[in-house]
Protein backbone atom coordinates (compact mmCIF):
# COMPACT_ATOMS: atom_id res chain seq x y z
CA UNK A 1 150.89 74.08 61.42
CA UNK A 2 148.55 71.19 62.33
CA UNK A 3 146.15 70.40 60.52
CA UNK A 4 143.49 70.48 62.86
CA UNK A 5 144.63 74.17 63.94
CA UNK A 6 143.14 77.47 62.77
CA UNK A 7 144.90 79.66 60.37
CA UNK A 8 146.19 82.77 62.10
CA UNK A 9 143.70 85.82 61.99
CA UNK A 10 144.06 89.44 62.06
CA UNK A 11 143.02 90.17 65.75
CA UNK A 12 139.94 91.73 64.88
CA UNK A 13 138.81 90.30 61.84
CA UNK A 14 138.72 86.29 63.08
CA UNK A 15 135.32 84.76 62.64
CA UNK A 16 133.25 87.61 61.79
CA UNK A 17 135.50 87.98 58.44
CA UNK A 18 136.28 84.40 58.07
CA UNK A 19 136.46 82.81 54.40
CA UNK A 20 135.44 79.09 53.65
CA UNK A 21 138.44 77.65 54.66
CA UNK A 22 138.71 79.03 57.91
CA UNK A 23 135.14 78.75 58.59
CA UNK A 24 135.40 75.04 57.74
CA UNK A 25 138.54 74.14 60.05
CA UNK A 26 136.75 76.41 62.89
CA UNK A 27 133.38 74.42 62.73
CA UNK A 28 135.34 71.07 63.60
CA UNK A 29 137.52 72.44 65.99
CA UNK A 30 134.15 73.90 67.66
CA UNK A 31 132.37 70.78 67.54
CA UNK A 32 135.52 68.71 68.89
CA UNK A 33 135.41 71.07 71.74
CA UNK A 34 131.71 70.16 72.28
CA UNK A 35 131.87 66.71 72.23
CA UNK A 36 135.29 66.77 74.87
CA UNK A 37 132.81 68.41 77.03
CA UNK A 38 130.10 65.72 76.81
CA UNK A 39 132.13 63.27 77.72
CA UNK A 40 133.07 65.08 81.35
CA UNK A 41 129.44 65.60 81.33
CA UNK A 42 128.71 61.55 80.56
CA UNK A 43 131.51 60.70 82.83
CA UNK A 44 129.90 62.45 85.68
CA UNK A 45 126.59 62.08 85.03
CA UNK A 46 126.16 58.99 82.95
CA UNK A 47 124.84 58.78 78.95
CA UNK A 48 121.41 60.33 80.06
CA UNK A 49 123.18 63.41 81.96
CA UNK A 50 120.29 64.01 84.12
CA UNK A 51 119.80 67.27 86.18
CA UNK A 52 117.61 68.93 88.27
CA UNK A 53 115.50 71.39 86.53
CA UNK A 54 117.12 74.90 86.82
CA UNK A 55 116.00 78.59 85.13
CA UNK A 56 120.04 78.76 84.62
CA UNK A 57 120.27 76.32 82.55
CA UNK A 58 119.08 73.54 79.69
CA UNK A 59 119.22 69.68 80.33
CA UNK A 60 122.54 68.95 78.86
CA UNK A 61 121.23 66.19 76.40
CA UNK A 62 118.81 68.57 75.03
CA UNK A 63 121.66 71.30 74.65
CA UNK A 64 123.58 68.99 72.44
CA UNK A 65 120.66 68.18 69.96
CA UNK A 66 119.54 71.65 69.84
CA UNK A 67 123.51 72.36 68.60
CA UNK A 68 122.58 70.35 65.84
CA UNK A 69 119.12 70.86 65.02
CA UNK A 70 120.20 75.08 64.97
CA UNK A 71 122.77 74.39 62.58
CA UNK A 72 120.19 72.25 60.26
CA UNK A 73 117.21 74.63 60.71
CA UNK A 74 119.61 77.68 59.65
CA UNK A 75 121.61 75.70 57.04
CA UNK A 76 120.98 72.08 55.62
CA UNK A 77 117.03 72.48 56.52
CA UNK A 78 116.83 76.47 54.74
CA UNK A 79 115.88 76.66 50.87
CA UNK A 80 117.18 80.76 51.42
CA UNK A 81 120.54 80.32 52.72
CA UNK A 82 122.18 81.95 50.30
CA UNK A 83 120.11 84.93 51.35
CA UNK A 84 121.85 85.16 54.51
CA UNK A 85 120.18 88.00 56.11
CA UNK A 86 117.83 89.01 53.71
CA UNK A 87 116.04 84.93 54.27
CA UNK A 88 112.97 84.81 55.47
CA UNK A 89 112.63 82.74 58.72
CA UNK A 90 109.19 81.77 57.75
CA UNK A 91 109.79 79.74 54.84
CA UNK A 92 109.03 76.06 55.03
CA UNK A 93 111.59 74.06 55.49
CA UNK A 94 112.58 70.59 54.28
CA UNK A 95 112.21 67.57 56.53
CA UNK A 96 114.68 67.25 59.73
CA UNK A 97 117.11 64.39 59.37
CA UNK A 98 115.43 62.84 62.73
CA UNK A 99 112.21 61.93 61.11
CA UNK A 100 113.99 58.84 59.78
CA UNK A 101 114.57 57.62 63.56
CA UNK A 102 110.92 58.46 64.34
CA UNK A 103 111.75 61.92 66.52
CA UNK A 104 110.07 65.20 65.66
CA UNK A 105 113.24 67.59 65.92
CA UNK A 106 111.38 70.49 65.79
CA UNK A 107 109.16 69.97 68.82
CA UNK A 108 112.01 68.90 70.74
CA UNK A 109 114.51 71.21 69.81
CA UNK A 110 113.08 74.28 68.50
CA UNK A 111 114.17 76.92 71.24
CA UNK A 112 111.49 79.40 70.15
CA UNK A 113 108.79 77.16 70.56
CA UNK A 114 109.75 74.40 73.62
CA UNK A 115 109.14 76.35 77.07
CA UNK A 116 112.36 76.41 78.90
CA UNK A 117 111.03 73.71 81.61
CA UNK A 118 109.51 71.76 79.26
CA UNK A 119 113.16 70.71 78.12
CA UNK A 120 113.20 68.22 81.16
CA UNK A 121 110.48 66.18 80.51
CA UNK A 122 111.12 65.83 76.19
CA UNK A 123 111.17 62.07 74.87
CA UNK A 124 115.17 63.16 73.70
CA UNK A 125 116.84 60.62 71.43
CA UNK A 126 119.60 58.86 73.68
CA UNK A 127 123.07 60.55 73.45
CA UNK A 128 124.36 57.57 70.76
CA UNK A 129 121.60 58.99 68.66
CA UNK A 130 122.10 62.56 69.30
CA UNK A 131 126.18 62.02 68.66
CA UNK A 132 124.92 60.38 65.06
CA UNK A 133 122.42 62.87 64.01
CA UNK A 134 125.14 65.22 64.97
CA UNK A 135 127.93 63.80 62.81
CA UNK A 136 125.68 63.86 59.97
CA UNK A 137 124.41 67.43 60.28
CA UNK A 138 128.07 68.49 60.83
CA UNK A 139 129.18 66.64 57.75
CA UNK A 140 126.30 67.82 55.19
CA UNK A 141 127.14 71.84 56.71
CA UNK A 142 130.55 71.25 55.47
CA UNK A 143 129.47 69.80 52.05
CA UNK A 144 127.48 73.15 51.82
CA UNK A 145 129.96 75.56 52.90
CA UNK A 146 132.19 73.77 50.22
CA UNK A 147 129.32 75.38 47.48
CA UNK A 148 128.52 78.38 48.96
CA UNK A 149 129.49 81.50 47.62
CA UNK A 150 132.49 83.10 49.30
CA UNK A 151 130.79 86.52 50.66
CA UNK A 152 128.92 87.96 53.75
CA UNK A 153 125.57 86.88 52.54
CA UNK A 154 126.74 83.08 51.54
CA UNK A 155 128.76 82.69 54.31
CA UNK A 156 126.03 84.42 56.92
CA UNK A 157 124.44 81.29 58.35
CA UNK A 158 127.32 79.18 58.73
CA UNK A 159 129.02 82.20 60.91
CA UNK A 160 125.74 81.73 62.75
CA UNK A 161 125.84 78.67 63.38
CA UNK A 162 129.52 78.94 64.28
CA UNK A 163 129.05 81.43 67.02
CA UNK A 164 125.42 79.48 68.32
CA UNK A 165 127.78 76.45 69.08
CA UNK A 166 130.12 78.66 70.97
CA UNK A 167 127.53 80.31 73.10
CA UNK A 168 125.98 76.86 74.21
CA UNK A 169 130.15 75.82 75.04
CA UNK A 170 130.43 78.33 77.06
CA UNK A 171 126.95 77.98 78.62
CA UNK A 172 128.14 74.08 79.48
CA UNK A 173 130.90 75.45 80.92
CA UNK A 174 128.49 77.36 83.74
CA UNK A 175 126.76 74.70 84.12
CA UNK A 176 129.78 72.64 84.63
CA UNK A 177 130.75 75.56 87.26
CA UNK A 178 127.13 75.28 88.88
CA UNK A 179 127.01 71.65 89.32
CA UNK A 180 130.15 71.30 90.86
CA UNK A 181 131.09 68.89 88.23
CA UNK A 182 134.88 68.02 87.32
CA UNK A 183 135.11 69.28 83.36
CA UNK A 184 139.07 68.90 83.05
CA UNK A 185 139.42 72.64 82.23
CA UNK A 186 141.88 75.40 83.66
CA UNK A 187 140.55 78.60 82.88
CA UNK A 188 142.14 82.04 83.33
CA UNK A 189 145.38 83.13 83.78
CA UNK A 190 146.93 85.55 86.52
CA UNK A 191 146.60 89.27 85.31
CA UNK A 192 149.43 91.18 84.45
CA UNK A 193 150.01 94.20 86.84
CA UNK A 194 149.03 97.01 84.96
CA UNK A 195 151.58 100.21 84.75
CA UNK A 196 148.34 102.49 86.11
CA UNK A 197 145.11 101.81 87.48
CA UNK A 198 142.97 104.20 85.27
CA UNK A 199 143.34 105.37 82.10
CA UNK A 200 142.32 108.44 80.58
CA UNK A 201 139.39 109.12 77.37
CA UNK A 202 139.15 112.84 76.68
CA UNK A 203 135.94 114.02 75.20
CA UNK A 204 135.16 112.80 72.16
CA UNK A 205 132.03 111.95 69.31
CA UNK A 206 132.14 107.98 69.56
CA UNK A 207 130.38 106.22 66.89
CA UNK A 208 129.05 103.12 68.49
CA UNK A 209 127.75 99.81 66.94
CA UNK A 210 128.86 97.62 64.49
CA UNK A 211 129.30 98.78 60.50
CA UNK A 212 130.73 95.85 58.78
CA UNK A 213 131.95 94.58 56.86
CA UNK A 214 131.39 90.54 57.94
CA UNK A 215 129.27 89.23 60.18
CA UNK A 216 127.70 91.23 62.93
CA UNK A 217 124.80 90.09 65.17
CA UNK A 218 121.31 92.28 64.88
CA UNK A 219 121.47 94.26 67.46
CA UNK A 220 124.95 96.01 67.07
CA UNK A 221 123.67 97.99 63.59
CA UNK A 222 122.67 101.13 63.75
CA UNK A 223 125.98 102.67 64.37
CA UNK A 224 125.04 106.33 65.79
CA UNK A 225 126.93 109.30 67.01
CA UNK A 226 127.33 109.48 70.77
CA UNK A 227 128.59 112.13 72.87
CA UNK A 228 130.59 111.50 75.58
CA UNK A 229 132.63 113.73 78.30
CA UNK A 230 136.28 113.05 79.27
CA UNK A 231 136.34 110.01 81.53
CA UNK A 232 138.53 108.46 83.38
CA UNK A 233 138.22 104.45 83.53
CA UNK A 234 139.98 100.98 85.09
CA UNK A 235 142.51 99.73 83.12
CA UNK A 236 141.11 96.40 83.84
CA UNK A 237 138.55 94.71 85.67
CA UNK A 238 137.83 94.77 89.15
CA UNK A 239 139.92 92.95 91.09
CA UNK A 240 139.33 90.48 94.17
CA UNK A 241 141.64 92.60 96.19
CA UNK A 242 139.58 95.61 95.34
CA UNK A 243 136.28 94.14 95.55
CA UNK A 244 136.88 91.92 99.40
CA UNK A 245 137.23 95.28 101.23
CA UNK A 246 133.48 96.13 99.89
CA UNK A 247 132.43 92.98 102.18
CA UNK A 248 134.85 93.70 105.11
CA UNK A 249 133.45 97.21 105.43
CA UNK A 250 129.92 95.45 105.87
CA UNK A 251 128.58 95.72 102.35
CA UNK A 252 126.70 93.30 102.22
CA UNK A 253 124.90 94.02 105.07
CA UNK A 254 124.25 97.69 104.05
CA UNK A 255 121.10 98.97 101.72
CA UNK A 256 122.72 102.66 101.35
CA UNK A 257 125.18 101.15 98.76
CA UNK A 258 122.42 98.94 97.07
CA UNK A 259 119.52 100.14 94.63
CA UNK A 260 115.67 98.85 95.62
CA UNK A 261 115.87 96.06 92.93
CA UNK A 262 119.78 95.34 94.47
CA UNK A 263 119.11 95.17 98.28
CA UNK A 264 115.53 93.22 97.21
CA UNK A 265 117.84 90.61 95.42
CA UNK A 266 120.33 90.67 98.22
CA UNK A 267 117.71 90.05 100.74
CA UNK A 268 115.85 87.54 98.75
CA UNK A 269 118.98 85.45 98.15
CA UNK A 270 120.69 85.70 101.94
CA UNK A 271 123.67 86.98 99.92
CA UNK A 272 126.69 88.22 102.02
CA UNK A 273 129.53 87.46 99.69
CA UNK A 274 129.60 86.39 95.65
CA UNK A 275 128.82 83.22 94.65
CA UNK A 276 131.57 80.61 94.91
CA UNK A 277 133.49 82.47 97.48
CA UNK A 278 133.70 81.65 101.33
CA UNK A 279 136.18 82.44 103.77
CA UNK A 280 138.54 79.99 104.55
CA UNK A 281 137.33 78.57 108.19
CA UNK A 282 140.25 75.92 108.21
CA UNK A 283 143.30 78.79 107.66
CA UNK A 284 140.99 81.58 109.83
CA UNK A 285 141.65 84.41 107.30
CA UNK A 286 141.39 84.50 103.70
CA UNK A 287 138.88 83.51 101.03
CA UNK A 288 139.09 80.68 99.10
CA UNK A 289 137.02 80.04 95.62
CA UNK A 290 135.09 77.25 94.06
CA UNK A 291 135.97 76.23 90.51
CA UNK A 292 134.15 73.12 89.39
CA UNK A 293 134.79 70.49 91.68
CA UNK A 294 137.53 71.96 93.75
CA UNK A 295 138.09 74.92 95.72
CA UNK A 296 141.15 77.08 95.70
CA UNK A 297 143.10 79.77 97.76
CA UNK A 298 141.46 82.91 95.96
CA UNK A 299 144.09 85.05 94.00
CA UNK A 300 143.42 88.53 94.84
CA UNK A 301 144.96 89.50 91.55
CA UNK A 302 142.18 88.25 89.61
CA UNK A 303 139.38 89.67 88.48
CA UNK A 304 136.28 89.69 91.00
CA UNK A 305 134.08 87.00 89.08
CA UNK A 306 130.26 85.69 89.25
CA UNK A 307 129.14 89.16 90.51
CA UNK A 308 125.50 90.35 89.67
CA UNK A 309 125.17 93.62 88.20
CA UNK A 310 124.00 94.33 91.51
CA UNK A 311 126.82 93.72 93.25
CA UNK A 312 128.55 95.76 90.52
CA UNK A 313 126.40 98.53 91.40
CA UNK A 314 127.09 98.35 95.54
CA UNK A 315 130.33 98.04 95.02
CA UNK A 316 130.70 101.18 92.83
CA UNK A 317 128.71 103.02 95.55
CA UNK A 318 130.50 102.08 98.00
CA UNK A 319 134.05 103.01 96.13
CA UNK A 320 132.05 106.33 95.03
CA UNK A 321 132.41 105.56 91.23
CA UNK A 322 130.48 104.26 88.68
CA UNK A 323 129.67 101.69 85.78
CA UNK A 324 130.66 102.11 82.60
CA UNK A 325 128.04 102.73 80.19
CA UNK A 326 128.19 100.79 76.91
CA UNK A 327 129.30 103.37 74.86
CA UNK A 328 131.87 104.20 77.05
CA UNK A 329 133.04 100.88 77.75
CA UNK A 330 133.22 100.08 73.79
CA UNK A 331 134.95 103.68 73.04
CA UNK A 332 138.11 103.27 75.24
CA UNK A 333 138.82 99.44 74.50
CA UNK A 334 139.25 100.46 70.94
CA UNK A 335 140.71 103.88 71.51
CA UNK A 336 142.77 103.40 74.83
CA UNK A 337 146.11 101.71 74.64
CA UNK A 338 146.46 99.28 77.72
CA UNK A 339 142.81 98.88 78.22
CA UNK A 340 142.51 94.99 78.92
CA UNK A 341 139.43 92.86 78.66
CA UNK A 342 138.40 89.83 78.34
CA UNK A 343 139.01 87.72 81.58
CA UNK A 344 135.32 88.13 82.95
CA UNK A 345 132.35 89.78 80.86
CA UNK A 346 131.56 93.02 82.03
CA UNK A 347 128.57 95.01 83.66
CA UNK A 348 127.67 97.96 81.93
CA UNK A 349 125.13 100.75 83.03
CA UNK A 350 123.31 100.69 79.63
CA UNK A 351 120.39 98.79 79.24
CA UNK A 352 119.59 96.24 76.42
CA UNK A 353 117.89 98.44 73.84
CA UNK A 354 117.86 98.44 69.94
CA UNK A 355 119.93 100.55 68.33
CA UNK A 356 118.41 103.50 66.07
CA UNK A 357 116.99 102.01 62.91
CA UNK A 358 116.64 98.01 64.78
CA UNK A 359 116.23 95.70 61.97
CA UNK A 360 115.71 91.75 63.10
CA UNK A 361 117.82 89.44 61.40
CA UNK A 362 116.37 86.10 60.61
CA UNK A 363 117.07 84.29 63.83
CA UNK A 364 114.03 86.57 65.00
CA UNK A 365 114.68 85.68 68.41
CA UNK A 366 118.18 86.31 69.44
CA UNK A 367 117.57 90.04 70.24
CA UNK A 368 114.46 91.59 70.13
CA UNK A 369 112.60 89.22 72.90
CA UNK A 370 115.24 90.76 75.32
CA UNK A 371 114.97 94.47 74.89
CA UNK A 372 113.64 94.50 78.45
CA UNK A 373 115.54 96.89 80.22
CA UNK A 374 118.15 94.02 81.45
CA UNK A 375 122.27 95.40 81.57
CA UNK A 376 124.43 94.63 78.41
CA UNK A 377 127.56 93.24 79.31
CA UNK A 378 131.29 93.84 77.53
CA UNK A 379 133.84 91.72 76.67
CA UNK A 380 134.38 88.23 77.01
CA UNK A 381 135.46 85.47 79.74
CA UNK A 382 138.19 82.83 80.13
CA UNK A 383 135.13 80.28 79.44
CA UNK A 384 134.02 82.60 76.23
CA UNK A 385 135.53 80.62 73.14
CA UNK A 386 138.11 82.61 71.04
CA UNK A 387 135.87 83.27 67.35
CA UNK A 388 133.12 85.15 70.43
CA UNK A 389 135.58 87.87 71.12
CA UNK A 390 134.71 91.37 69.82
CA UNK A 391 135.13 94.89 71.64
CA UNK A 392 131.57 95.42 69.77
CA UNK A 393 129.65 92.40 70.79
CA UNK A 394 126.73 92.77 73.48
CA UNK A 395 126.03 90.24 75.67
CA UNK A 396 123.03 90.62 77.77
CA UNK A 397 121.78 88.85 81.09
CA UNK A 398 119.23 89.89 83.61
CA UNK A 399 121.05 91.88 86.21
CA UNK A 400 120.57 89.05 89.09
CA UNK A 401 122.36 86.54 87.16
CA UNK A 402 125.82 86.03 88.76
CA UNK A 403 126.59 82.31 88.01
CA UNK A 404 128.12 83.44 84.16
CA UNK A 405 132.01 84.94 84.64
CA UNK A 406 130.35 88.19 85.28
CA UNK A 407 132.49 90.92 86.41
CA UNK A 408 132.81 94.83 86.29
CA UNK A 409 135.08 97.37 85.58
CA UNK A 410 134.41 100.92 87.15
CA UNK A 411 135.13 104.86 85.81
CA UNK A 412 135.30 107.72 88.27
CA UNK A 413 132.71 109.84 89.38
């Protein structure tokens, strides 16, 4: 095995479970990834990576610092590590390793407290500096992990800070898709035919949410008893060849199949087809997709990508079937044999809620600022990075959003 690779895992176990050792060879190979992706970024953009000021997105630059400055705040900068979640975010912390260069990491970087549009007009420390301060935080998280004690609590923050890095990858990765921008990256692969379309959940008591042990994020505890009917759901996502007909049939243009908020987005955007997709005007039928830079012939055995929930919704309309809800979702793709997931994150019908019993973890605002009624999502994506996957984990996007790998799978009325 290579050095630089990570141990094999037990499928579900991976990061959440991960020991020192693992933890240590996954937080370089994490960080490699990042910094492959700032230089496509730098390439394109130049050192400054400049871009226009979006709500989808954070100024690249600022991104990387706040990768580091996360990982200090939580770690190198926190006298109650070894807490893990029992810390108390409001403890003072010591100094930020920026000071030295004359920058005030915390009111650059501090997510919680810099205004999302802010981020564009920040004095940032050039991307040479950022890089350094970087380095350094990377190195001195390592030379903790190498003392901390080998159990959930002691190992608690540097999962954190782990999975934090491999949120903002994949967010670069949008943004890469968004601007257009040539990242070097080939993501998905072609879907295997499944034997059947739908499989089959009888009736059961499902106990959903997360119960340890490891690591789990806040908002999955509170496992709780949930009663669901028999069910009968997609053995994958939603394909392109089952979603194109929706727009053929003049679904776009129709509000019967949309709810108020859907047909208000649709009309408010001009929408008549996903994002990324057009119809091919030089070959006069077919569809043809953007990815990055370049657009391709669209592969109608893929799954239907950078849908909103409310084109999730339409569509199931349309088809006369339905979302999944969460607990449905979660239920079959640990129960069902052939249930696959994992190409595109997927809508749900639940909304983001607490579980019974909520209890913030110390990164206060990860969860509880979002409990607004927006969909939780399933799964993962072909730009999600490998230690993210979990049949438990929530993701959780307003429901316009449709430039993530968003898909959908859908369950019979």
């Amino acid at each position: 095995m290579s050095p630089n690779a990570l141990p094999p895992h037990p499928p579900l176990a991976d990061a959440r479970r991960a020991d020192k050792a693992w933890l240590a060879v996954a937080l370089k190979d994490t960080r490699r990834r990042t910094l492959r992706l700032v230089k496509f970024f730098a390439a394109a953009l130049g050192p400054a990576m400049p871009v226009a000021l979006s709500p989808e997105f954070n100024p690249p630059l600022w991104e990387l610092g706040h990768i580091g400055w996360f990982a200090d705040w939580w770690i190198a900068r926190n006298p109650q590590r070894a807490r893990g979640v029992q810390a108390d975010p409001t403890t003072p912390r010591f100094a930020a390793r920026q000071a030295a260069h004359g920058f005030d990491a915390d009111a650059l970087y501090n997510s919680s407290e810099v205004p999302h549009d802010s981020r564009w007009h920040l004095p940032l420390p050039s991307l040479e500096q950022t890089r350094k301060h970087l380095s350094e935080s990377l190195t001195q998280t390592l030379d903790l992990l190498a003392m901390a004690q080998d159990d959930d609590q002691g190992l608690y923050f540097f999962r954190l800070a782990l999975f934090h890095e491999a949120m903002h990858i994949e967010a670069a990765v949008v943004t890469a898709q968004a601007l257009g921008m040539p990242i070097g990256a080939a993501l998905g692969t072609v879907p295997k035919t499944p034997k059947q379309l739908s499989l089959r959940m009888p009736a059961t008591t499902w106990m959903q949410g997360y119960q340890g042990p490891g690591f789990g994020f806040d908002n999955e505890f509170g496992a709780h008893p949930v009663e669901l009917a028999a069910f009968d759901i997609d053995t994958q996502a939603v394909s392109w060849g089952r979603f194109l007909p929706f727009i053929d049939a003049g679904g776009y243009e129709n509000p019967e199949f949309w709810s108020p908020q859907g047909w208000a987005w649709r009309q408010a955007t001009d929408a008549h087809a996903p994002r990324y997709l057009q119809r091919d005007v030089q070959s006069g039928s077919g569809w043809k997709l953007q990815r990055f830079e370049q657009w391709f012939p669209l592969d109608m055995r893929k799954p239907a990508c950078h849908l909103s929930a409310f084109e999730a919704q339409a569509w199931c309309r349309w088809a006369g079937r339905r979302l999944p809800t969460e607990a449905e979702w979660e239920c079959a793709a640990l129960s069902l044999p052939g249930f696959d997931w994992g190409r595109v994150w997927e809508w749900t019908d639940s909304p983001f809620a607490p579980y019974p019993g909520f209890n913030a973890h110390p990164y206060r605002d990860y969860s509880q600022p979002w409990f607004d009624g927006r969909p939780v999502l399933r799964g993962a994506s072909t730009a999600s990075q490998p230690c993210m996957r979990h049949p438990r984990y929530r993701n959780f996007f307003p429901a316009a959003r449709n430039d993530i790998w968003s898909g959908f799978r859908s369950v019979a009325l």
